[in-house]
Each structure stands twice: as C-alpha cells, then as structure tokens.
XYZ file of N, CA, C and O in Angstrom:
316
model
N 74.349 5.448 -37.684
C 73.811 6.773 -37.486
C 73.053 6.773 -36.151
O 72.300 5.871 -35.858
N 73.269 7.797 -35.376
C 72.571 7.888 -34.092
C 71.172 8.454 -34.262
O 70.851 9.069 -35.275
N 70.332 8.210 -33.270
C 68.961 8.710 -33.313
C 68.929 10.226 -33.183
O 69.814 10.830 -32.582
N 67.921 10.825 -33.761
C 67.692 12.256 -33.624
C 67.203 12.492 -32.201
O 66.173 11.975 -31.800
N 67.951 13.230 -31.426
C 67.647 13.399 -30.005
C 67.260 14.843 -29.701
O 67.296 15.714 -30.570
N 66.913 15.071 -28.450
C 66.548 16.410 -28.004
C 67.714 17.378 -28.182
O 67.527 18.509 -28.626
N 68.923 16.936 -27.871
C 70.094 17.808 -28.028
C 70.364 18.157 -29.483
O 70.677 19.306 -29.807
N 70.239 17.177 -30.373
C 70.463 17.492 -31.784
C 69.342 18.373 -32.332
O 69.583 19.232 -33.177
N 68.116 18.197 -31.848
C 67.010 19.062 -32.274
C 67.263 20.501 -31.833
O 66.997 21.433 -32.597
N 67.769 20.693 -30.634
C 68.051 22.047 -30.144
C 69.095 22.743 -31.007
O 69.040 23.957 -31.190
N 70.039 21.996 -31.555
C 71.081 22.616 -32.375
C 70.544 23.116 -33.714
O 71.182 23.940 -34.369
N 69.380 22.632 -34.139
C 68.790 23.057 -35.412
C 67.735 24.149 -35.262
O 67.186 24.611 -36.261
N 67.426 24.591 -34.060
C 66.404 25.627 -33.867
C 66.844 26.918 -34.551
O 67.973 27.377 -34.392
N 65.936 27.495 -35.337
C 66.214 28.721 -36.069
C 66.831 28.489 -37.425
O 67.054 29.435 -38.179
N 67.089 27.245 -37.789
C 67.721 26.932 -39.064
C 66.718 26.249 -39.991
O 65.759 25.644 -39.559
N 66.978 26.347 -41.281
C 66.131 25.711 -42.288
C 66.677 24.320 -42.575
O 67.870 24.148 -42.832
N 65.784 23.327 -42.516
C 66.184 21.933 -42.670
C 65.136 21.156 -43.464
O 64.007 21.610 -43.644
N 65.523 19.977 -43.920
C 64.600 18.957 -44.383
C 64.518 17.936 -43.259
O 65.547 17.463 -42.775
N 63.319 17.587 -42.819
C 63.140 16.603 -41.761
C 62.858 15.242 -42.385
O 61.853 15.063 -43.070
N 63.742 14.292 -42.152
C 63.574 12.934 -42.640
C 62.937 12.119 -41.525
O 63.496 11.997 -40.436
N 61.760 11.557 -41.798
C 61.027 10.817 -40.790
C 61.360 9.337 -40.859
O 61.856 8.836 -41.874
N 61.081 8.630 -39.769
C 61.409 7.210 -39.683
C 60.608 6.358 -40.655
O 61.046 5.279 -41.028
N 59.450 6.842 -41.107
C 58.654 6.068 -42.058
C 59.092 6.288 -43.507
O 58.492 5.757 -44.433
N 60.146 7.067 -43.718
C 60.698 7.284 -45.048
C 60.257 8.563 -45.730
O 60.778 8.907 -46.783
N 59.301 9.278 -45.166
C 58.860 10.531 -45.776
C 59.791 11.667 -45.372
O 60.548 11.563 -44.412
N 59.710 12.753 -46.122
C 60.551 13.923 -45.868
C 59.660 15.159 -45.836
O 58.839 15.368 -46.724
N 59.813 15.964 -44.814
C 59.151 17.266 -44.739
C 60.202 18.270 -45.181
O 61.215 18.456 -44.498
N 59.966 18.897 -46.330
C 61.020 19.696 -46.945
C 60.930 21.171 -46.590
O 59.855 21.717 -46.399
N 62.105 21.777 -46.499
C 62.298 23.220 -46.380
C 61.455 23.852 -45.275
O 60.569 24.659 -45.536
N 61.753 23.494 -44.042
C 61.073 24.059 -42.884
C 62.100 24.697 -41.953
O 63.276 24.360 -41.979
N 61.638 25.639 -41.158
C 62.484 26.260 -40.142
C 62.012 25.757 -38.786
O 60.836 25.884 -38.445
N 62.926 25.168 -38.023
C 62.577 24.707 -36.687
C 62.462 25.916 -35.768
O 63.362 26.752 -35.717
N 61.345 26.021 -35.057
C 61.105 27.195 -34.222
C 61.169 26.906 -32.733
O 61.316 27.831 -31.953
N 61.044 25.649 -32.341
C 61.103 25.368 -30.916
C 60.806 23.919 -30.588
O 60.432 23.125 -31.450
N 60.965 23.608 -29.316
C 60.677 22.278 -28.793
C 59.852 22.464 -27.537
O 60.145 23.330 -26.720
N 58.800 21.679 -27.422
C 57.979 21.773 -26.218
C 57.460 20.396 -25.855
O 57.491 19.468 -26.653
N 56.967 20.280 -24.645
C 56.364 19.035 -24.179
C 54.923 18.951 -24.676
O 54.257 19.964 -24.837
N 54.441 17.745 -24.887
C 53.045 17.568 -25.287
C 52.141 17.899 -24.110
O 52.594 18.084 -22.988
N 50.856 17.973 -24.379
C 49.898 18.318 -23.325
C 49.938 17.323 -22.176
O 49.714 17.678 -21.027
N 50.204 16.069 -22.481
C 50.300 15.058 -21.432
C 51.663 15.048 -20.751
O 51.841 14.413 -19.724
N 52.634 15.735 -21.351
C 53.953 15.864 -20.751
C 54.856 14.661 -20.927
O 55.924 14.594 -20.362
N 54.456 13.707 -21.756
C 55.239 12.487 -21.914
C 56.230 12.553 -23.070
O 57.257 11.906 -23.030
N 55.906 13.297 -24.118
C 56.804 13.324 -25.270
C 57.124 14.748 -25.688
O 56.379 15.675 -25.401
N 58.243 14.894 -26.380
C 58.658 16.199 -26.874
C 58.142 16.396 -28.289
O 58.141 15.468 -29.101
N 57.702 17.613 -28.575
C 57.213 17.972 -29.901
C 58.143 19.007 -30.520
O 58.567 19.951 -29.852
N 58.458 18.826 -31.775
C 59.288 19.777 -32.508
C 58.349 20.663 -33.305
O 57.536 20.175 -34.088
N 58.461 21.964 -33.106
C 57.631 22.919 -33.835
C 58.414 23.451 -35.029
O 59.606 23.741 -34.918
N 57.723 23.573 -36.167
C 58.375 24.068 -37.375
C 57.413 24.920 -38.181
O 56.203 24.840 -38.027
N 57.994 25.749 -39.046
C 57.224 26.618 -39.946
C 57.745 26.391 -41.359
O 58.953 26.487 -41.593
N 56.862 26.061 -42.311
C 57.309 25.926 -43.706
C 57.865 27.252 -44.233
O 57.459 28.330 -43.802
N 58.782 27.163 -45.180
C 59.405 28.344 -45.769
C 58.346 29.258 -46.369
O 57.437 28.805 -47.062
N 58.441 30.547 -46.088
C 57.527 31.598 -46.555
C 56.083 31.378 -46.102
O 55.145 31.660 -46.833
N 55.917 30.883 -44.903
C 54.590 30.682 -44.337
C 54.620 31.172 -42.897
O 55.676 31.346 -42.316
N 53.466 31.411 -42.323
C 53.426 31.807 -40.911
C 52.695 30.795 -40.052
O 52.652 30.929 -38.855
N 52.131 29.778 -40.665
C 51.393 28.780 -39.911
C 52.357 27.693 -39.424
O 52.996 27.011 -40.213
N 52.437 27.538 -38.120
C 53.359 26.546 -37.574
C 52.674 25.193 -37.413
O 51.456 25.100 -37.306
N 53.481 24.163 -37.414
C 53.033 22.797 -37.199
C 53.967 22.153 -36.193
O 54.998 22.715 -35.844
N 53.618 20.958 -35.769
C 54.476 20.247 -34.834
C 54.432 18.756 -35.121
O 53.476 18.262 -35.697
N 55.516 18.090 -34.732
C 55.642 16.656 -34.946
C 56.366 16.067 -33.740
O 57.267 16.721 -33.190
N 55.987 14.875 -33.317
C 56.701 14.256 -32.190
C 58.170 14.004 -32.533
O 58.500 13.567 -33.648
N 59.026 14.286 -31.607
C 60.467 14.119 -31.798
C 60.818 12.688 -32.155
O 61.695 12.444 -32.987
N 60.128 11.719 -31.590
C 60.457 10.315 -31.822
C 60.152 9.854 -33.246
O 60.620 8.810 -33.672
N 59.398 10.623 -34.014
C 59.106 10.269 -35.413
C 60.185 10.737 -36.382
O 60.192 10.334 -37.543
N 61.115 11.597 -35.921
C 62.145 12.153 -36.796
C 63.383 11.265 -36.755
O 63.901 10.952 -35.683
N 63.865 10.856 -37.928
C 65.070 10.048 -38.025
C 66.311 10.940 -38.020
O 67.258 10.704 -37.283
N 66.296 11.984 -38.851
C 67.411 12.919 -38.914
C 66.984 14.181 -39.644
O 65.927 14.233 -40.247
N 67.825 15.207 -39.536
C 67.555 16.496 -40.183
C 68.725 16.847 -41.091
O 69.882 16.647 -40.729
N 68.387 17.369 -42.256
C 69.390 17.767 -43.233
C 69.382 19.291 -43.346
O 68.369 19.890 -43.679
N 70.508 19.909 -43.051
C 70.627 21.361 -43.101
C 70.552 21.850 -44.543
O 71.086 21.214 -45.449
N 69.876 22.981 -44.774
C 69.732 23.565 -46.111
C 70.563 24.823 -46.228
O 70.748 25.562 -45.273
N 71.014 25.079 -47.440
C 71.710 26.316 -47.755
C 70.729 27.180 -48.552
O 70.482 26.947 -49.726
N 70.137 28.172 -47.893
C 69.088 28.975 -48.528
C 69.587 29.844 -49.668
O 68.802 30.235 -50.533
N 70.857 30.153 -49.709
C 71.346 30.983 -50.807
C 71.237 30.249 -52.144
O 71.083 30.878 -53.181
N 71.240 28.930 -52.105
C 71.068 28.162 -53.332
C 69.608 28.114 -53.762
O 69.284 27.917 -54.923
N 68.682 28.282 -52.797
C 67.261 28.159 -53.085
C 66.590 29.476 -53.442
O 65.508 29.482 -54.008
N 67.184 30.594 -53.072
C 66.549 31.882 -53.279
C 66.606 32.290 -54.745
O 67.588 32.097 -55.428
N 65.499 32.849 -55.216
C 65.444 33.358 -56.577
C 65.000 34.815 -56.534
O 64.498 35.290 -55.536
N 65.151 35.498 -57.614
C 64.728 36.890 -57.686
C 63.201 36.951 -57.649
O 62.527 36.257 -58.400
N 62.668 37.751 -56.756
C 61.202 37.907 -56.648
C 60.684 39.014 -57.507
O 61.210 40.001 -57.736
C-alpha cells in the first residue's frame, strides 16, 4: 500500500471518509474540507469537519496512513 500523499488527499476533498492514522486509530465519518501549509510552512495540514458539525479540525498529512471513502446513503436515517 502506498503512503497517503498530497495528491491522494486532494482527491478526497469534499467527500466523507474515515481517516486511518499511522498509530492505528481511526477518525470516523469526517468531511475533508481542505489542505493548507502549517504556520511554519514545513508540513501540510488536512482540514476536516465531523459529520453534522461546523467546528473544523486539522491533522498533519504525515500522520494519515489512508482514507476510506464512506457511502452516506447507508448511514442516513429518518430525522
């Protein structure tokens, strides 16, 4: 499996994914909103928003192992 790179991160922007991190944890059901450079300009940060939330978070790109695409039609329930 290849590393999660800047190009693969760009392909997931605007989509809902599970982010699998290199330490084995998973950040579930988030929408990737963008990629930006850190304040020091040395590393790329992936910005995401949890499902049904407006507060965004960010994580360094190098901490992400891979992303798993979600099918939201399976997750949606009647409100």
